[in-house]
mmCIF file of C-alpha atoms in Angstrom:
data_model
loop_
_atom_site.group_PDB
_atom_site.id
_atom_site.type_symbol
_atom_site.label_atom_id
_atom_site.label_comp_id
_atom_site.label_asym_id
_atom_site.label_seq_id
_atom_site.Cartn_x
_atom_site.Cartn_y
_atom_site.Cartn_z
ATOM 1 C CA UNK A 237 -2.941 7.562 19.168
ATOM 2 C CA UNK A 238 -1.407 4.098 19.229
ATOM 3 C CA UNK A 239 -0.540 2.429 15.947
ATOM 4 C CA UNK A 240 -3.425 0.515 14.388
ATOM 5 C CA UNK A 241 -3.234 -2.993 12.979
ATOM 6 C CA UNK A 242 -3.794 -3.596 9.268
ATOM 7 C CA UNK A 243 -7.250 -5.136 9.743
ATOM 8 C CA UNK A 244 -8.115 -2.569 12.398
ATOM 9 C CA UNK A 245 -7.453 0.388 10.116
ATOM 10 C CA UNK A 246 -9.127 -1.179 7.059
ATOM 11 C CA UNK A 247 -12.277 -2.650 8.584
ATOM 12 C CA UNK A 248 -14.314 0.595 8.870
ATOM 13 C CA UNK A 249 -14.052 1.056 5.085
ATOM 14 C CA UNK A 250 -15.188 -2.453 4.058
ATOM 15 C CA UNK A 251 -18.326 -2.236 1.899
ATOM 16 C CA UNK A 252 -18.640 1.456 2.772
ATOM 17 C CA UNK A 253 -17.504 2.908 -0.563
ATOM 18 C CA UNK A 254 -14.272 4.566 0.577
ATOM 19 C CA UNK A 255 -10.664 3.473 0.865
ATOM 20 C CA UNK A 256 -7.408 4.149 2.673
ATOM 21 C CA UNK A 257 -4.164 5.245 1.071
ATOM 22 C CA UNK A 258 -1.097 3.077 1.661
ATOM 23 C CA UNK A 259 2.072 5.010 0.899
ATOM 24 C CA UNK A 260 5.566 3.597 0.413
ATOM 25 C CA UNK A 261 8.300 5.649 2.033
ATOM 26 C CA UNK A 262 11.992 5.483 1.077
ATOM 27 C CA UNK A 263 13.164 8.069 3.620
ATOM 28 C CA UNK A 264 12.249 10.318 6.548
ATOM 29 C CA UNK A 265 11.288 13.334 4.416
ATOM 30 C CA UNK A 266 8.654 11.282 2.596
ATOM 31 C CA UNK A 267 7.419 9.853 5.892
ATOM 32 C CA UNK A 268 7.014 13.357 7.311
ATOM 33 C CA UNK A 269 5.003 14.364 4.238
ATOM 34 C CA UNK A 270 2.678 11.373 4.584
ATOM 35 C CA UNK A 271 2.047 12.127 8.256
ATOM 36 C CA UNK A 272 1.640 15.862 7.552
ATOM 37 C CA UNK A 273 -1.195 15.009 5.164
ATOM 38 C CA UNK A 274 -2.770 12.518 7.573
ATOM 39 C CA UNK A 275 -2.782 15.135 10.316
ATOM 40 C CA UNK A 276 -4.115 17.975 8.154
ATOM 41 C CA UNK A 277 -6.735 15.796 6.441
ATOM 42 C CA UNK A 278 -7.810 13.956 9.598
ATOM 43 C CA UNK A 279 -7.400 10.846 7.468
ATOM 44 C CA UNK A 280 -6.153 7.350 8.331
ATOM 45 C CA UNK A 281 -3.019 6.310 6.447
ATOM 46 C CA UNK A 282 -0.940 3.180 6.023
ATOM 47 C CA UNK A 283 2.823 3.651 5.866
ATOM 48 C CA UNK A 284 4.523 0.987 3.771
ATOM 49 C CA UNK A 285 8.088 -0.221 4.111
ATOM 50 C CA UNK A 286 9.358 -1.974 0.976
ATOM 51 C CA UNK A 287 12.472 -4.155 1.470
ATOM 52 C CA UNK A 288 14.106 -2.951 -1.756
ATOM 53 C CA UNK A 289 13.988 0.620 -0.411
ATOM 54 C CA UNK A 290 14.643 0.040 3.278
ATOM 55 C CA UNK A 291 16.546 -3.172 4.173
ATOM 56 C CA UNK A 292 15.410 -5.260 7.176
ATOM 57 C CA UNK A 293 18.339 -4.177 9.376
ATOM 58 C CA UNK A 294 16.814 -0.677 9.457
ATOM 59 C CA UNK A 295 13.276 -1.794 10.352
ATOM 60 C CA UNK A 296 13.654 -1.215 14.129
ATOM 61 C CA UNK A 297 14.901 2.351 13.578
ATOM 62 C CA UNK A 298 12.119 3.271 11.170
ATOM 63 C CA UNK A 299 9.451 1.572 13.284
ATOM 64 C CA UNK A 300 10.527 3.456 16.413
ATOM 65 C CA UNK A 301 10.545 6.793 14.576
ATOM 66 C CA UNK A 302 7.164 6.263 12.909
ATOM 67 C CA UNK A 303 5.493 5.092 16.113
ATOM 68 C CA UNK A 304 6.827 8.113 18.007
ATOM 69 C CA UNK A 305 5.589 10.517 15.315
ATOM 70 C CA UNK A 306 2.154 8.880 15.147
ATOM 71 C CA UNK A 307 1.796 9.161 18.915
ATOM 72 C CA UNK A 308 3.019 12.776 18.965
ATOM 73 C CA UNK A 309 0.625 13.858 16.223
ATOM 74 C CA UNK A 310 -2.306 11.708 17.392
ATOM 75 C CA UNK A 311 -2.981 10.437 13.870
ATOM 76 C CA UNK A 312 -4.461 7.105 12.783
ATOM 77 C CA UNK A 313 -1.829 4.992 11.049
ATOM 78 C CA UNK A 314 -0.627 1.456 10.449
ATOM 79 C CA UNK A 315 2.937 0.383 9.639
ATOM 80 C CA UNK A 316 2.995 -2.438 7.107
ATOM 81 C CA UNK A 317 5.663 -4.459 5.314
ATOM 82 C CA UNK A 318 5.078 -4.139 1.557
ATOM 83 C CA UNK A 319 5.767 -7.064 -0.782
ATOM 84 C CA UNK A 320 7.713 -9.166 1.681
ATOM 85 C CA UNK A 321 9.457 -11.626 -0.654
ATOM 86 C CA UNK A 322 10.180 -14.286 1.969
ATOM 87 C CA UNK A 323 9.709 -15.392 5.567
ATOM 88 C CA UNK A 324 12.977 -13.628 6.459
ATOM 89 C CA UNK A 325 11.592 -10.133 5.779
ATOM 90 C CA UNK A 326 8.340 -10.971 7.555
ATOM 91 C CA UNK A 327 10.214 -12.116 10.655
ATOM 92 C CA UNK A 328 12.251 -8.897 10.657
ATOM 93 C CA UNK A 329 9.110 -6.769 10.374
ATOM 94 C CA UNK A 330 7.393 -8.645 13.197
ATOM 95 C CA UNK A 331 10.459 -8.319 15.410
ATOM 96 C CA UNK A 332 10.557 -4.561 14.739
ATOM 97 C CA UNK A 333 6.914 -4.120 15.737
ATOM 98 C CA UNK A 334 5.207 -3.570 12.381
ATOM 99 C CA UNK A 335 1.411 -3.676 12.732
ATOM 100 C CA UNK A 336 0.839 -5.518 9.462
ATOM 101 C CA UNK A 337 2.830 -7.592 6.978
ATOM 102 C CA UNK A 338 2.425 -8.538 3.344
ATOM 103 C CA UNK A 339 3.834 -11.785 2.058
ATOM 104 C CA UNK A 340 4.055 -11.814 -1.727
ATOM 105 C CA UNK A 341 4.250 -15.285 -3.230
ATOM 106 C CA UNK A 342 1.958 -14.351 -6.098
ATOM 107 C CA UNK A 343 4.459 -15.430 -8.761
ATOM 108 C CA UNK A 344 4.428 -18.991 -7.409
ATOM 109 C CA UNK A 345 1.862 -21.711 -8.228
ATOM 110 C CA UNK A 346 -1.445 -21.482 -6.338
ATOM 111 C CA UNK A 347 -0.708 -24.349 -3.930
ATOM 112 C CA UNK A 348 2.728 -22.955 -3.046
ATOM 113 C CA UNK A 349 1.302 -19.455 -2.575
ATOM 114 C CA UNK A 350 -1.297 -20.932 -0.210
ATOM 115 C CA UNK A 351 1.294 -22.876 1.790
ATOM 116 C CA UNK A 352 3.678 -19.932 2.263
ATOM 117 C CA UNK A 353 0.883 -17.481 3.046
ATOM 118 C CA UNK A 354 -0.664 -19.859 5.571
ATOM 119 C CA UNK A 355 2.701 -20.203 7.321
ATOM 120 C CA UNK A 356 3.040 -16.407 7.556
ATOM 121 C CA UNK A 357 -0.541 -16.019 8.805
ATOM 122 C CA UNK A 358 0.043 -18.530 11.592
ATOM 123 C CA UNK A 359 3.316 -16.832 12.562
ATOM 124 C CA UNK A 360 1.909 -13.293 12.501
ATOM 125 C CA UNK A 361 -1.391 -14.078 14.208
ATOM 126 C CA UNK A 362 0.495 -15.492 17.194
ATOM 127 C CA UNK A 363 1.849 -11.955 17.660
ATOM 128 C CA UNK A 364 -1.485 -10.267 17.017
ATOM 129 C CA UNK A 365 -0.388 -8.970 13.601
ATOM 130 C CA UNK A 366 -2.583 -9.191 10.513
ATOM 131 C CA UNK A 367 -1.488 -10.290 7.037
ATOM 132 C CA UNK A 368 -1.982 -9.262 3.410
ATOM 133 C CA UNK A 369 -1.207 -11.551 0.479
ATOM 134 C CA UNK A 370 -1.549 -11.318 -3.292
ATOM 135 C CA UNK A 371 -3.443 -13.651 -5.609
ATOM 136 C CA UNK A 372 -2.960 -13.276 -9.327
ATOM 137 C CA UNK A 373 0.032 -11.140 -10.200
ATOM 138 C CA UNK A 374 0.380 -7.353 -10.495
ATOM 139 C CA UNK A 375 3.200 -6.865 -12.972
ATOM 140 C CA UNK A 376 5.342 -3.893 -14.023
ATOM 141 C CA UNK A 377 3.824 -1.172 -16.198
ATOM 142 C CA UNK A 378 6.788 -0.961 -18.572
ATOM 143 C CA UNK A 379 6.646 -4.713 -19.245
ATOM 144 C CA UNK A 380 4.115 -4.706 -22.060
ATOM 145 C CA UNK A 381 2.429 -8.095 -22.510
ATOM 146 C CA UNK A 382 -0.234 -9.155 -25.015
ATOM 147 C CA UNK A 383 -3.749 -8.718 -23.599
ATOM 148 C CA UNK A 384 -4.380 -12.455 -23.254
ATOM 149 C CA UNK A 385 -1.141 -12.896 -21.280
ATOM 150 C CA UNK A 386 -2.009 -9.938 -19.038
ATOM 151 C CA UNK A 387 -5.464 -11.311 -18.275
ATOM 152 C CA UNK A 388 -3.980 -14.717 -17.497
ATOM 153 C CA UNK A 389 -2.266 -13.008 -14.531
ATOM 154 C CA UNK A 390 -5.514 -11.537 -13.168
ATOM 155 C CA UNK A 391 -7.022 -12.866 -9.947
ATOM 156 C CA UNK A 392 -9.443 -15.673 -10.715
ATOM 157 C CA UNK A 393 -12.774 -15.229 -8.981
ATOM 158 C CA UNK A 394 -13.161 -18.930 -8.274
ATOM 159 C CA UNK A 395 -9.747 -19.051 -6.583
ATOM 160 C CA UNK A 396 -10.162 -15.947 -4.414
ATOM 161 C CA UNK A 397 -12.520 -17.460 -1.825
ATOM 162 C CA UNK A 398 -10.575 -20.718 -1.792
ATOM 163 C CA UNK A 399 -7.339 -18.811 -1.147
ATOM 164 C CA UNK A 400 -8.787 -16.763 1.717
ATOM 165 C CA UNK A 401 -10.441 -19.812 3.290
ATOM 166 C CA UNK A 402 -7.317 -21.969 3.063
ATOM 167 C CA UNK A 403 -4.840 -19.349 4.300
ATOM 168 C CA UNK A 404 -6.844 -17.300 6.800
ATOM 169 C CA UNK A 405 -5.304 -14.157 5.290
ATOM 170 C CA UNK A 406 -6.711 -10.840 6.544
ATOM 171 C CA UNK A 407 -6.507 -8.753 3.337
ATOM 172 C CA UNK A 408 -6.208 -9.759 -0.308
ATOM 173 C CA UNK A 409 -4.370 -7.859 -3.042
ATOM 174 C CA UNK A 410 -6.086 -8.517 -6.359
ATOM 175 C CA UNK A 411 -4.814 -8.243 -9.924
ATOM 176 C CA UNK A 412 -7.464 -6.525 -12.057
ATOM 177 C CA UNK A 413 -5.428 -4.535 -14.576
ATOM 178 C CA UNK A 414 -3.028 -2.248 -12.712
ATOM 179 C CA UNK A 415 0.762 -2.559 -12.730
ATOM 180 C CA UNK A 416 3.657 -1.272 -10.657
ATOM 181 C CA UNK A 417 5.636 1.778 -11.742
ATOM 182 C CA UNK A 418 5.160 3.752 -14.950
ATOM 183 C CA UNK A 419 2.782 2.722 -17.724
ATOM 184 C CA UNK A 420 3.439 2.674 -21.458
ATOM 185 C CA UNK A 421 -0.319 2.593 -22.076
ATOM 186 C CA UNK A 422 -3.351 3.659 -20.068
ATOM 187 C CA UNK A 423 -4.650 0.775 -17.921
ATOM 188 C CA UNK A 424 -8.261 -0.396 -18.063
ATOM 189 C CA UNK A 425 -9.439 -2.060 -14.875
ATOM 190 C CA UNK A 426 -11.639 -5.152 -14.932
ATOM 191 C CA UNK A 427 -14.530 -3.891 -12.796
ATOM 192 C CA UNK A 428 -16.714 -6.922 -13.460
ATOM 193 C CA UNK A 429 -14.007 -9.169 -12.026
ATOM 194 C CA UNK A 430 -13.565 -6.877 -9.007
ATOM 195 C CA UNK A 431 -17.292 -6.865 -8.233
ATOM 196 C CA UNK A 432 -17.424 -10.652 -8.483
ATOM 197 C CA UNK A 433 -14.463 -11.040 -6.100
ATOM 198 C CA UNK A 434 -16.028 -8.581 -3.640
ATOM 199 C CA UNK A 435 -19.218 -10.670 -3.669
ATOM 200 C CA UNK A 436 -17.252 -13.832 -2.889
ATOM 201 C CA UNK A 437 -15.072 -12.735 0.038
ATOM 202 C CA UNK A 438 -15.423 -10.519 3.098
ATOM 203 C CA UNK A 439 -11.808 -9.538 3.848
ATOM 204 C CA UNK A 440 -10.534 -6.095 2.754
ATOM 205 C CA UNK A 441 -9.364 -5.883 -0.864
ATOM 206 C CA UNK A 442 -6.129 -4.186 -1.918
ATOM 207 C CA UNK A 443 -5.155 -2.471 -5.172
ATOM 208 C CA UNK A 444 -1.442 -2.336 -5.989
ATOM 209 C CA UNK A 445 0.018 -0.240 -8.796
ATOM 210 C CA UNK A 446 -2.554 2.546 -8.573
ATOM 211 C CA UNK A 447 -0.148 5.290 -9.720
ATOM 212 C CA UNK A 448 -0.823 6.431 -13.267
ATOM 213 C CA UNK A 449 -4.305 4.901 -13.330
ATOM 214 C CA UNK A 450 -6.992 7.457 -14.306
ATOM 215 C CA UNK A 451 -8.727 8.905 -11.256
ATOM 216 C CA UNK A 452 -12.198 7.934 -12.457
ATOM 217 C CA UNK A 453 -11.120 4.286 -12.594
ATOM 218 C CA UNK A 454 -9.601 4.445 -9.102
ATOM 219 C CA UNK A 455 -12.753 6.077 -7.726
ATOM 220 C CA UNK A 456 -14.929 3.388 -9.306
ATOM 221 C CA UNK A 457 -12.700 0.612 -7.960
ATOM 222 C CA UNK A 458 -13.033 2.063 -4.455
ATOM 223 C CA UNK A 459 -16.822 2.263 -4.806
ATOM 224 C CA UNK A 460 -16.875 -1.377 -5.943
ATOM 225 C CA UNK A 461 -14.958 -2.604 -2.913
ATOM 226 C CA UNK A 462 -11.247 -1.755 -2.923
ATOM 227 C CA UNK A 463 -10.258 -0.752 0.631
ATOM 228 C CA UNK A 464 -6.469 -0.255 0.525
ATOM 229 C CA UNK A 465 -4.832 1.588 -2.352
ATOM 230 C CA UNK A 466 -1.032 1.428 -2.653
ATOM 231 C CA UNK A 467 0.768 4.524 -3.939
ATOM 232 C CA UNK A 468 4.410 5.288 -4.598
ATOM 233 C CA UNK A 469 5.226 6.170 -8.211
ATOM 234 C CA UNK A 470 2.906 9.204 -8.231
ATOM 235 C CA UNK A 471 4.773 10.561 -5.186
ATOM 236 C CA UNK A 472 8.159 9.723 -6.685
ATOM 237 C CA UNK A 473 7.467 11.419 -10.023
ATOM 238 C CA UNK A 474 5.963 14.538 -8.430
ATOM 239 C CA UNK A 475 8.945 14.926 -6.099
ATOM 240 C CA UNK A 476 11.545 14.371 -8.828
ATOM 241 C CA UNK A 477 9.909 16.915 -11.137
ATOM 242 C CA UNK A 478 10.283 19.538 -8.402
ATOM 243 C CA UNK A 479 13.740 18.464 -7.236
ATOM 244 C CA UNK A 480 15.379 18.317 -10.681
ATOM 245 C CA UNK A 481 15.348 22.104 -11.301
ATOM 246 C CA UNK A 482 16.628 22.690 -7.774
ATOM 247 C CA UNK A 483 19.459 20.195 -8.169
ATOM 248 C CA UNK A 484 20.409 21.704 -11.528
ATOM 249 C CA UNK A 485 21.481 24.935 -9.823
ATOM 250 C CA UNK A 486 25.097 25.575 -8.761
ATOM 251 C CA UNK A 487 25.820 23.718 -5.529
ATOM 252 C CA UNK A 488 26.338 26.924 -3.557
ATOM 253 C CA UNK A 489 22.737 27.925 -4.333
ATOM 254 C CA UNK A 490 21.013 25.195 -2.339
ATOM 255 C CA UNK A 491 21.442 22.766 0.547
ATOM 256 C CA UNK A 492 20.525 19.136 1.187
ATOM 257 C CA UNK A 493 17.840 20.379 3.565
ATOM 258 C CA UNK A 494 16.174 22.188 0.649
ATOM 259 C CA UNK A 495 15.740 18.834 -1.087
ATOM 260 C CA UNK A 496 14.344 17.271 2.091
ATOM 261 C CA UNK A 497 11.924 20.151 2.651
ATOM 262 C CA UNK A 498 10.736 20.058 -0.951
ATOM 263 C CA UNK A 499 10.273 16.286 -0.783
ATOM 264 C CA UNK A 500 8.181 16.672 2.363
ATOM 265 C CA UNK A 501 6.015 19.441 0.885
ATOM 266 C CA UNK A 502 5.340 17.697 -2.428
ATOM 267 C CA UNK A 503 4.644 14.382 -0.696
ATOM 268 C CA UNK A 504 2.033 16.049 1.499
ATOM 269 C CA UNK A 505 0.378 17.573 -1.570
ATOM 270 C CA UNK A 506 0.182 14.244 -3.414
ATOM 271 C CA UNK A 507 -1.040 12.336 -0.353
ATOM 272 C CA UNK A 508 -3.733 14.969 0.236
ATOM 273 C CA UNK A 509 -4.913 14.537 -3.370
ATOM 274 C CA UNK A 510 -5.027 10.769 -2.902
ATOM 275 C CA UNK A 511 -6.793 10.936 0.470
ATOM 276 C CA UNK A 512 -9.440 13.131 -1.151
ATOM 277 C CA UNK A 513 -9.820 10.749 -4.104
ATOM 278 C CA UNK A 514 -10.107 7.708 -1.844
ATOM 279 C CA UNK A 515 -12.696 9.369 0.414
ATOM 280 C CA UNK A 516 -10.648 9.046 3.617
ATOM 281 C CA UNK A 517 -10.540 12.751 4.564
ATOM 282 C CA UNK A 518 -12.219 13.448 7.933
ATOM 283 C CA UNK A 519 -12.576 9.737 8.702
ATOM 284 C CA UNK A 520 -10.330 9.923 11.792
ATOM 285 C CA UNK A 521 -13.371 10.044 14.068
ATOM 286 C CA UNK A 522 -14.189 6.437 13.184
ATOM 287 C CA UNK A 523 -11.144 5.271 15.156
ATOM 288 C CA UNK A 524 -11.666 7.291 18.361
#
């Protein structure tokens, strides 16, 4: 199976009550685990490359490997730049053959976010690549802010349609109460806001910072219109909990390959759990 574009892989789930897992990978072992789960589950997956984990100079190598594995396994997958901080990272991803890019100017004023996103959309669309952007701001779970300050960062319903119309963006990441990384307190998603945004715009909606959010809230968000769900911290924590006891043994008792194999196995287990939660298991037939 050839790699799918971001819009191409997301579109079958729009307004259908299920979503697709988007999984950040920092290395090959994690990538193998993601693809193992996709193959076993017959589920579409989005593989994310985050610049802070994998620098742009390595994009061509990772893209070539992932495309070869997707073709060999005949799975349905997209390769997407996650949180591209500038045009530079977007250009590198496009040159490497990524099938989707995210430009993240969400911390900038609305007009500046629109201008930068529009520039990326025009650049990417010329190459047949679709674009995700973020409106509102998904913060960091350990950065505890007062409730009024948190809600001030949420995506404003009245701005969502304006942003999509003015930029031509293909998918929109919304801020409705999640945060990146670990949480100090349990998040509570703003479902009323999500439903209102879904009513206003037709492009796929994206939820960042899903790790650590109660499963019932994730399931409800998917039912209300979230189509792409980003996951990394849940994979990271599950892998580290298994690797720590192994690494605590005397060096002669284990090998680097044991860590790789364990990372791959645990990643597959977590991704399978997420695919099941999101409702993407056995959806591969929609792309054939």
